[in-house]
Short mmCIF file of N, CA and C in Angstrom, two decimals:
data_model
loop_
_atom_site.label_atom_id
_atom_site.label_comp_id
_atom_site.label_asym_id
_atom_site.label_seq_id
_atom_site.Cartn_x
_atom_site.Cartn_y
_atom_site.Cartn_z
N LEU U 1 -95.06 -1.69 18.50
CA LEU U 1 -94.41 -0.69 19.33
C LEU U 1 -93.56 0.24 18.47
N GLU U 2 -92.89 -0.35 17.48
CA GLU U 2 -92.06 0.48 16.60
C GLU U 2 -92.91 1.51 15.85
N ARG U 3 -94.07 1.08 15.38
CA ARG U 3 -94.94 2.00 14.64
C ARG U 3 -95.46 3.10 15.55
N TYR U 4 -95.80 2.75 16.77
CA TYR U 4 -96.28 3.72 17.75
C TYR U 4 -95.21 4.78 18.02
N ARG U 5 -93.99 4.33 18.26
CA ARG U 5 -92.91 5.28 18.53
C ARG U 5 -92.59 6.12 17.30
N TYR U 6 -92.69 5.51 16.14
CA TYR U 6 -92.51 6.25 14.90
C TYR U 6 -93.57 7.35 14.80
N ALA U 7 -94.82 6.99 15.05
CA ALA U 7 -95.92 7.98 14.98
C ALA U 7 -95.69 9.10 15.99
N GLN U 8 -95.26 8.75 17.19
CA GLN U 8 -94.97 9.78 18.19
C GLN U 8 -93.94 10.78 17.67
N SER U 9 -92.94 10.27 16.96
CA SER U 9 -91.88 11.15 16.45
C SER U 9 -92.37 12.04 15.32
N ARG U 10 -93.52 11.71 14.73
CA ARG U 10 -94.06 12.47 13.60
C ARG U 10 -95.14 13.47 14.01
N VAL U 11 -95.60 13.41 15.25
CA VAL U 11 -96.66 14.34 15.70
C VAL U 11 -96.17 15.77 15.55
N GLY U 12 -97.00 16.59 14.91
CA GLY U 12 -96.68 18.00 14.72
C GLY U 12 -95.83 18.30 13.50
N ARG U 13 -95.31 17.27 12.86
CA ARG U 13 -94.50 17.50 11.66
C ARG U 13 -95.41 17.63 10.45
N PRO U 14 -95.00 18.44 9.48
CA PRO U 14 -95.85 18.62 8.29
C PRO U 14 -96.00 17.31 7.50
N VAL U 15 -97.14 17.18 6.87
CA VAL U 15 -97.44 16.01 6.05
C VAL U 15 -97.43 16.46 4.59
N PRO U 16 -96.65 15.79 3.75
CA PRO U 16 -96.59 16.19 2.34
C PRO U 16 -97.96 16.12 1.66
N GLU U 17 -98.14 16.95 0.68
CA GLU U 17 -99.38 16.97 -0.09
C GLU U 17 -99.62 15.59 -0.69
N GLY U 18 -100.86 15.15 -0.66
CA GLY U 18 -101.22 13.84 -1.20
C GLY U 18 -101.18 12.73 -0.17
N GLN U 19 -100.64 12.99 1.00
CA GLN U 19 -100.58 11.99 2.08
C GLN U 19 -101.78 12.18 3.00
N THR U 20 -102.22 11.10 3.62
CA THR U 20 -103.32 11.16 4.57
C THR U 20 -102.88 10.78 5.97
N PHE U 21 -101.59 10.81 6.21
CA PHE U 21 -101.04 10.38 7.50
C PHE U 21 -101.40 11.36 8.62
N ASN U 22 -101.94 10.82 9.71
CA ASN U 22 -102.31 11.61 10.87
C ASN U 22 -101.63 10.97 12.09
N ALA U 23 -100.43 11.45 12.41
CA ALA U 23 -99.64 10.86 13.48
C ALA U 23 -100.35 10.91 14.82
N ARG U 24 -100.97 12.02 15.12
CA ARG U 24 -101.66 12.16 16.41
C ARG U 24 -102.77 11.11 16.55
N ARG U 25 -103.53 10.88 15.47
CA ARG U 25 -104.60 9.88 15.50
C ARG U 25 -104.03 8.47 15.66
N LEU U 26 -102.92 8.19 14.97
CA LEU U 26 -102.31 6.87 15.08
C LEU U 26 -101.81 6.62 16.50
N VAL U 27 -101.23 7.63 17.14
CA VAL U 27 -100.77 7.50 18.53
C VAL U 27 -101.96 7.23 19.44
N SER U 28 -103.01 8.04 19.33
CA SER U 28 -104.16 7.87 20.24
C SER U 28 -104.89 6.56 19.97
N SER U 29 -104.98 6.14 18.72
CA SER U 29 -105.63 4.86 18.40
C SER U 29 -104.83 3.69 18.97
N SER U 30 -103.51 3.77 18.87
CA SER U 30 -102.67 2.71 19.42
C SER U 30 -102.82 2.62 20.93
N GLU U 31 -102.85 3.77 21.59
CA GLU U 31 -103.02 3.79 23.04
C GLU U 31 -104.39 3.25 23.45
N ALA U 32 -105.42 3.62 22.69
CA ALA U 32 -106.76 3.14 23.01
C ALA U 32 -106.88 1.63 22.81
N TYR U 33 -106.27 1.11 21.78
CA TYR U 33 -106.38 -0.31 21.48
C TYR U 33 -105.52 -1.17 22.40
N PHE U 34 -104.23 -0.79 22.54
CA PHE U 34 -103.29 -1.63 23.29
C PHE U 34 -103.18 -1.26 24.77
N GLY U 35 -103.40 0.00 25.09
CA GLY U 35 -103.31 0.43 26.48
C GLY U 35 -101.94 0.95 26.88
N ASP U 36 -100.90 0.17 26.61
CA ASP U 36 -99.56 0.61 27.01
C ASP U 36 -98.50 0.02 26.08
N GLU U 37 -97.28 0.53 26.22
CA GLU U 37 -96.20 0.10 25.34
C GLU U 37 -95.82 -1.37 25.55
N ALA U 38 -95.94 -1.86 26.78
CA ALA U 38 -95.61 -3.26 27.04
C ALA U 38 -96.53 -4.18 26.22
N THR U 39 -97.81 -3.86 26.17
CA THR U 39 -98.77 -4.66 25.40
C THR U 39 -98.49 -4.53 23.91
N MET U 40 -98.13 -3.32 23.47
CA MET U 40 -97.77 -3.12 22.06
C MET U 40 -96.59 -4.02 21.69
N GLY U 41 -95.59 -4.07 22.54
CA GLY U 41 -94.42 -4.90 22.28
C GLY U 41 -94.77 -6.37 22.23
N GLU U 42 -95.63 -6.80 23.16
CA GLU U 42 -96.05 -8.20 23.20
C GLU U 42 -96.81 -8.60 21.94
N ALA U 43 -97.55 -7.66 21.35
CA ALA U 43 -98.38 -7.94 20.18
C ALA U 43 -97.61 -7.86 18.87
N SER U 44 -96.36 -7.51 18.91
CA SER U 44 -95.55 -7.36 17.69
C SER U 44 -95.45 -8.68 16.93
N ILE U 45 -95.83 -8.66 15.67
CA ILE U 45 -95.75 -9.87 14.85
C ILE U 45 -94.30 -10.33 14.75
N SER U 46 -93.39 -9.40 14.51
CA SER U 46 -91.98 -9.78 14.42
C SER U 46 -91.47 -10.39 15.72
N ARG U 47 -91.88 -9.85 16.85
CA ARG U 47 -91.46 -10.41 18.14
C ARG U 47 -91.98 -11.84 18.28
N LEU U 48 -93.24 -12.06 17.93
CA LEU U 48 -93.82 -13.40 18.02
C LEU U 48 -93.09 -14.38 17.11
N LEU U 49 -92.73 -13.92 15.92
CA LEU U 49 -91.99 -14.78 14.99
C LEU U 49 -90.62 -15.13 15.54
N ARG U 50 -89.90 -14.13 16.03
CA ARG U 50 -88.55 -14.35 16.56
C ARG U 50 -88.57 -15.26 17.79
N ALA U 51 -89.65 -15.18 18.58
CA ALA U 51 -89.76 -16.00 19.78
C ALA U 51 -90.26 -17.41 19.48
N GLY U 52 -90.57 -17.68 18.22
CA GLY U 52 -91.07 -19.00 17.85
C GLY U 52 -92.49 -19.26 18.32
N GLN U 53 -93.26 -18.21 18.54
CA GLN U 53 -94.61 -18.35 19.06
C GLN U 53 -95.70 -18.37 17.98
N ALA U 54 -95.33 -18.28 16.72
CA ALA U 54 -96.32 -18.32 15.65
C ALA U 54 -96.80 -19.76 15.49
N ARG U 55 -98.10 -19.97 15.61
CA ARG U 55 -98.65 -21.31 15.46
C ARG U 55 -98.79 -21.70 13.99
N PHE U 56 -99.15 -20.73 13.16
CA PHE U 56 -99.32 -20.97 11.73
C PHE U 56 -98.64 -19.86 10.95
N LEU U 57 -98.09 -20.22 9.83
CA LEU U 57 -97.45 -19.25 8.95
C LEU U 57 -98.07 -19.37 7.56
N PRO U 58 -99.23 -18.79 7.39
CA PRO U 58 -99.88 -18.88 6.07
C PRO U 58 -99.08 -18.07 5.04
N PRO U 59 -99.24 -18.40 3.77
CA PRO U 59 -98.57 -17.60 2.75
C PRO U 59 -99.09 -16.16 2.83
N VAL U 60 -98.18 -15.21 2.69
CA VAL U 60 -98.54 -13.80 2.82
C VAL U 60 -98.12 -13.04 1.57
N TRP U 61 -99.02 -12.22 1.08
CA TRP U 61 -98.68 -11.25 0.04
C TRP U 61 -98.69 -9.90 0.72
N LEU U 62 -97.55 -9.26 0.78
CA LEU U 62 -97.40 -7.98 1.46
C LEU U 62 -97.15 -6.90 0.42
N VAL U 63 -97.96 -5.85 0.49
CA VAL U 63 -97.85 -4.74 -0.45
C VAL U 63 -97.22 -3.56 0.27
N GLN U 64 -96.20 -2.98 -0.35
CA GLN U 64 -95.51 -1.84 0.24
C GLN U 64 -95.66 -0.62 -0.67
N ALA U 65 -96.35 0.38 -0.15
CA ALA U 65 -96.45 1.66 -0.86
C ALA U 65 -95.17 2.43 -0.54
N GLY U 66 -94.40 2.75 -1.56
CA GLY U 66 -93.07 3.32 -1.36
C GLY U 66 -93.03 4.64 -0.63
N ALA U 67 -94.09 5.45 -0.72
CA ALA U 67 -94.11 6.75 -0.04
C ALA U 67 -95.08 6.73 1.14
N ASP U 68 -95.27 5.55 1.72
CA ASP U 68 -96.21 5.37 2.82
C ASP U 68 -95.66 5.94 4.11
N LEU U 69 -96.30 6.96 4.65
CA LEU U 69 -95.88 7.51 5.94
C LEU U 69 -96.51 6.75 7.10
N ASN U 70 -97.50 5.91 6.82
CA ASN U 70 -98.20 5.17 7.86
C ASN U 70 -97.43 3.96 8.36
N VAL U 71 -96.70 3.31 7.49
CA VAL U 71 -95.96 2.10 7.84
C VAL U 71 -94.51 2.30 7.39
N PRO U 72 -93.61 2.54 8.33
CA PRO U 72 -92.21 2.77 7.96
C PRO U 72 -91.59 1.56 7.25
N SER U 73 -90.75 1.82 6.27
CA SER U 73 -90.14 0.74 5.50
C SER U 73 -89.29 -0.18 6.38
N THR U 74 -88.76 0.34 7.49
CA THR U 74 -87.97 -0.51 8.39
C THR U 74 -88.84 -1.61 8.98
N MET U 75 -90.12 -1.31 9.24
CA MET U 75 -91.03 -2.33 9.76
C MET U 75 -91.28 -3.42 8.71
N ILE U 76 -91.43 -2.99 7.47
CA ILE U 76 -91.66 -3.95 6.38
C ILE U 76 -90.43 -4.86 6.25
N ASP U 77 -89.24 -4.25 6.23
CA ASP U 77 -88.01 -5.03 6.09
C ASP U 77 -87.86 -6.04 7.23
N GLU U 78 -88.17 -5.61 8.44
CA GLU U 78 -88.06 -6.49 9.61
C GLU U 78 -89.04 -7.65 9.51
N LEU U 79 -90.28 -7.36 9.13
CA LEU U 79 -91.29 -8.41 9.01
C LEU U 79 -90.91 -9.41 7.93
N VAL U 80 -90.44 -8.94 6.79
CA VAL U 80 -90.04 -9.83 5.71
C VAL U 80 -88.94 -10.77 6.18
N ALA U 81 -87.93 -10.22 6.83
CA ALA U 81 -86.81 -11.04 7.31
C ALA U 81 -87.26 -12.03 8.39
N ASP U 82 -88.06 -11.57 9.34
CA ASP U 82 -88.50 -12.44 10.43
C ASP U 82 -89.42 -13.55 9.94
N TYR U 83 -90.30 -13.24 8.98
CA TYR U 83 -91.22 -14.24 8.45
C TYR U 83 -90.44 -15.34 7.73
N ALA U 84 -89.46 -14.92 6.93
CA ALA U 84 -88.63 -15.90 6.22
C ALA U 84 -87.83 -16.75 7.20
N GLN U 85 -87.24 -16.12 8.20
CA GLN U 85 -86.44 -16.84 9.20
C GLN U 85 -87.28 -17.88 9.94
N ALA U 86 -88.56 -17.56 10.13
CA ALA U 86 -89.46 -18.49 10.83
C ALA U 86 -89.96 -19.60 9.90
N GLY U 87 -89.64 -19.51 8.62
CA GLY U 87 -90.04 -20.55 7.67
C GLY U 87 -91.28 -20.22 6.88
N GLY U 88 -91.74 -19.00 6.98
CA GLY U 88 -92.95 -18.60 6.26
C GLY U 88 -92.68 -18.17 4.84
N GLU U 89 -93.72 -18.22 4.05
CA GLU U 89 -93.66 -17.82 2.65
C GLU U 89 -94.28 -16.44 2.53
N LEU U 90 -93.48 -15.45 2.17
CA LEU U 90 -93.95 -14.07 2.08
C LEU U 90 -93.48 -13.47 0.76
N GLU U 91 -94.43 -12.96 0.01
CA GLU U 91 -94.13 -12.29 -1.26
C GLU U 91 -94.34 -10.79 -1.05
N LEU U 92 -93.32 -10.01 -1.31
CA LEU U 92 -93.40 -8.56 -1.15
C LEU U 92 -93.49 -7.91 -2.53
N THR U 93 -94.49 -7.08 -2.71
CA THR U 93 -94.64 -6.31 -3.95
C THR U 93 -94.56 -4.84 -3.59
N ALA U 94 -93.59 -4.15 -4.18
CA ALA U 94 -93.40 -2.72 -3.90
C ALA U 94 -94.06 -1.88 -4.98
N TYR U 95 -94.66 -0.80 -4.54
CA TYR U 95 -95.26 0.19 -5.42
C TYR U 95 -94.58 1.52 -5.12
N PRO U 96 -93.41 1.76 -5.73
CA PRO U 96 -92.64 2.97 -5.44
C PRO U 96 -93.45 4.23 -5.70
N GLY U 97 -93.29 5.19 -4.79
CA GLY U 97 -93.96 6.47 -4.96
C GLY U 97 -95.41 6.51 -4.52
N GLU U 98 -95.99 5.37 -4.19
CA GLU U 98 -97.40 5.34 -3.79
C GLU U 98 -97.53 5.61 -2.30
N VAL U 99 -98.69 6.15 -1.91
CA VAL U 99 -98.96 6.49 -0.52
C VAL U 99 -99.90 5.47 0.11
N HIS U 100 -100.00 5.50 1.43
CA HIS U 100 -100.88 4.61 2.17
C HIS U 100 -102.30 4.71 1.62
N GLY U 101 -102.91 3.58 1.34
CA GLY U 101 -104.28 3.56 0.84
C GLY U 101 -104.40 3.77 -0.67
N PHE U 102 -103.29 3.75 -1.39
CA PHE U 102 -103.34 4.01 -2.83
C PHE U 102 -104.23 3.03 -3.58
N GLY U 103 -104.41 1.85 -3.05
CA GLY U 103 -105.18 0.81 -3.73
C GLY U 103 -106.66 1.13 -3.88
N HIS U 104 -107.13 2.16 -3.17
CA HIS U 104 -108.53 2.57 -3.27
C HIS U 104 -108.75 3.60 -4.38
N ARG U 105 -107.68 3.97 -5.04
CA ARG U 105 -107.77 5.04 -6.04
C ARG U 105 -107.91 4.45 -7.44
N HIS U 106 -107.90 5.33 -8.44
CA HIS U 106 -108.15 4.87 -9.82
C HIS U 106 -107.10 5.37 -10.79
N HIS U 107 -105.83 5.22 -10.45
CA HIS U 107 -104.74 5.56 -11.36
C HIS U 107 -104.03 4.26 -11.74
N PRO U 108 -103.11 4.29 -12.70
CA PRO U 108 -102.53 3.04 -13.22
C PRO U 108 -101.96 2.08 -12.18
N GLU U 109 -101.17 2.56 -11.22
CA GLU U 109 -100.60 1.65 -10.22
C GLU U 109 -101.67 1.07 -9.31
N ALA U 110 -102.67 1.87 -8.97
CA ALA U 110 -103.76 1.37 -8.15
C ALA U 110 -104.54 0.29 -8.89
N LEU U 111 -104.77 0.51 -10.16
CA LEU U 111 -105.49 -0.47 -10.96
C LEU U 111 -104.67 -1.75 -11.12
N ARG U 112 -103.34 -1.61 -11.26
CA ARG U 112 -102.47 -2.79 -11.33
C ARG U 112 -102.54 -3.58 -10.02
N PHE U 113 -102.52 -2.85 -8.89
CA PHE U 113 -102.65 -3.50 -7.58
C PHE U 113 -103.99 -4.23 -7.48
N GLN U 114 -105.07 -3.58 -7.86
CA GLN U 114 -106.40 -4.18 -7.76
C GLN U 114 -106.51 -5.44 -8.60
N GLU U 115 -105.95 -5.40 -9.80
CA GLU U 115 -105.97 -6.57 -10.68
C GLU U 115 -105.17 -7.72 -10.06
N THR U 116 -104.01 -7.42 -9.52
CA THR U 116 -103.19 -8.45 -8.89
C THR U 116 -103.88 -9.02 -7.67
N LEU U 117 -104.52 -8.17 -6.88
CA LEU U 117 -105.25 -8.63 -5.70
C LEU U 117 -106.34 -9.62 -6.09
N VAL U 118 -107.11 -9.29 -7.10
CA VAL U 118 -108.19 -10.19 -7.54
C VAL U 118 -107.60 -11.52 -8.01
N GLU U 119 -106.53 -11.47 -8.79
CA GLU U 119 -105.88 -12.71 -9.26
C GLU U 119 -105.42 -13.57 -8.09
N LYS U 120 -104.82 -12.95 -7.09
CA LYS U 120 -104.31 -13.70 -5.94
C LYS U 120 -105.45 -14.28 -5.11
N LEU U 121 -106.53 -13.54 -4.97
CA LEU U 121 -107.68 -14.05 -4.22
C LEU U 121 -108.30 -15.25 -4.92
N ILE U 122 -108.48 -15.14 -6.22
CA ILE U 122 -109.05 -16.26 -6.98
C ILE U 122 -108.14 -17.48 -6.87
N ALA U 123 -106.84 -17.28 -7.01
CA ALA U 123 -105.90 -18.41 -6.90
C ALA U 123 -105.95 -19.02 -5.50
N ALA U 124 -106.03 -18.19 -4.47
CA ALA U 124 -106.06 -18.70 -3.09
C ALA U 124 -107.33 -19.50 -2.82
N LEU U 125 -108.42 -19.10 -3.42
CA LEU U 125 -109.68 -19.81 -3.21
C LEU U 125 -109.71 -21.15 -3.94
N ARG U 126 -108.88 -21.29 -4.95
CA ARG U 126 -108.86 -22.52 -5.73
C ARG U 126 -107.85 -23.54 -5.24
N VAL U 127 -106.85 -23.14 -4.46
CA VAL U 127 -105.78 -24.04 -4.04
C VAL U 127 -105.96 -24.40 -2.58
N PRO U 128 -106.08 -25.68 -2.27
CA PRO U 128 -106.19 -26.07 -0.86
C PRO U 128 -104.83 -25.91 -0.17
N HIS U 129 -104.76 -25.00 0.79
CA HIS U 129 -103.49 -24.75 1.48
C HIS U 129 -103.13 -25.85 2.48
N ASN U 130 -104.05 -26.76 2.73
CA ASN U 130 -103.74 -27.84 3.66
C ASN U 130 -103.45 -29.15 2.93
N ALA U 131 -103.21 -29.07 1.63
CA ALA U 131 -102.89 -30.27 0.86
C ALA U 131 -101.53 -30.80 1.31
N PRO U 132 -101.32 -32.12 1.25
CA PRO U 132 -100.06 -32.71 1.71
C PRO U 132 -98.83 -32.12 1.02
N ASP U 133 -98.95 -31.68 -0.22
CA ASP U 133 -97.80 -31.15 -0.93
C ASP U 133 -97.71 -29.63 -0.83
N SER U 134 -98.37 -29.03 0.14
CA SER U 134 -98.38 -27.57 0.24
C SER U 134 -97.02 -26.99 0.60
N GLY U 135 -96.09 -27.82 1.09
CA GLY U 135 -94.74 -27.34 1.30
C GLY U 135 -94.44 -26.76 2.67
N SER U 136 -95.44 -26.51 3.49
CA SER U 136 -95.17 -25.91 4.79
C SER U 136 -96.02 -26.55 5.87
N PRO U 137 -95.39 -27.07 6.91
CA PRO U 137 -96.15 -27.65 8.01
C PRO U 137 -96.79 -26.57 8.88
N HIS U 138 -96.45 -25.31 8.62
CA HIS U 138 -96.95 -24.22 9.46
C HIS U 138 -98.30 -23.68 9.02
N ARG U 139 -98.80 -24.14 7.93
CA ARG U 139 -100.05 -23.59 7.42
C ARG U 139 -101.24 -24.15 8.18
N ALA U 140 -102.15 -23.28 8.49
CA ALA U 140 -103.37 -23.71 9.16
C ALA U 140 -104.26 -24.40 8.13
N PRO U 141 -104.98 -25.42 8.56
CA PRO U 141 -105.94 -26.02 7.63
C PRO U 141 -106.95 -24.96 7.21
N SER U 142 -107.25 -24.93 5.94
CA SER U 142 -108.22 -23.96 5.46
C SER U 142 -109.19 -24.66 4.53
N PRO U 143 -110.43 -24.23 4.55
CA PRO U 143 -111.41 -24.86 3.68
C PRO U 143 -111.15 -24.47 2.23
N VAL U 144 -111.46 -25.40 1.36
CA VAL U 144 -111.39 -25.10 -0.07
C VAL U 144 -112.76 -24.58 -0.46
N ILE U 145 -112.79 -23.45 -1.07
CA ILE U 145 -114.07 -22.86 -1.50
C ILE U 145 -114.21 -23.12 -2.99
N GLU U 146 -115.20 -23.90 -3.32
CA GLU U 146 -115.43 -24.24 -4.72
C GLU U 146 -116.32 -23.17 -5.36
N PRO U 147 -116.04 -22.82 -6.62
CA PRO U 147 -116.93 -21.88 -7.30
C PRO U 147 -118.33 -22.46 -7.38
N ARG U 148 -119.33 -21.60 -7.25
CA ARG U 148 -120.71 -22.06 -7.35
C ARG U 148 -120.97 -22.54 -8.76
N SER U 149 -121.83 -23.52 -8.88
CA SER U 149 -122.11 -24.06 -10.21
C SER U 149 -123.28 -23.36 -10.88
N THR U 150 -123.84 -22.38 -10.22
CA THR U 150 -124.96 -21.66 -10.82
C THR U 150 -124.44 -20.70 -11.88
N PRO U 151 -125.27 -20.33 -12.84
CA PRO U 151 -124.83 -19.47 -13.94
C PRO U 151 -124.32 -18.10 -13.49
N ASP U 152 -124.71 -17.62 -12.31
CA ASP U 152 -124.27 -16.29 -11.90
C ASP U 152 -122.86 -16.29 -11.31
N ALA U 153 -122.24 -17.46 -11.17
CA ALA U 153 -120.86 -17.51 -10.68
C ALA U 153 -119.92 -17.17 -11.83
N VAL U 154 -119.20 -16.09 -11.69
CA VAL U 154 -118.30 -15.67 -12.76
C VAL U 154 -116.87 -15.68 -12.24
N LEU U 155 -116.14 -16.69 -12.63
CA LEU U 155 -114.72 -16.79 -12.30
C LEU U 155 -113.98 -17.08 -13.58
N PRO U 156 -112.85 -16.40 -13.79
CA PRO U 156 -112.12 -16.66 -15.05
C PRO U 156 -111.57 -18.07 -15.10
#
C-alpha cells in the first residue's frame, strides 16, 4: 500500500535521466493485481510480519539501489526492521547511486552485484537450510540440491 501511494504521488512528476520509473504504470499495475487499497494493505509483508502471521522466515538477501525511484528507501528500512523484529535473518546490501534494475547492466557495480548474486546462490544450494543447527525455527524445510556428478557440472 505504501508503494502504491508513493507511486500515486509521483504521477506526472519528471523522471531523472537514467531512470526507468513509470509511476502511472506502477499505479495501474497495482490496481489490476490487488484490486483495492484494502487488499494492498493486507498483502503488505511488513504488516504480516508485525501481526505475527509469517509462517516461515527464510534468510533474505535484500539489495537496495540507492537512487531507486521504484522502491522508496522508507519501505526498505521498514522491511529490514520488521523482519529482524520477527526473528528473521536479513542481509541488506546497498548500492549507492544505482537505479532500479541496475543489476541487468554491465558497469562495475552491476558486475559486483552479479558476482555476489552467483556466490550467494551457490552457497544457498550447498547449505541445507533445514539442518538442526540452522539457527532459526522459522525456516521452511528446503531440499538440498547436490551438484551433478557429470563432467558438465561446473561449480567452483
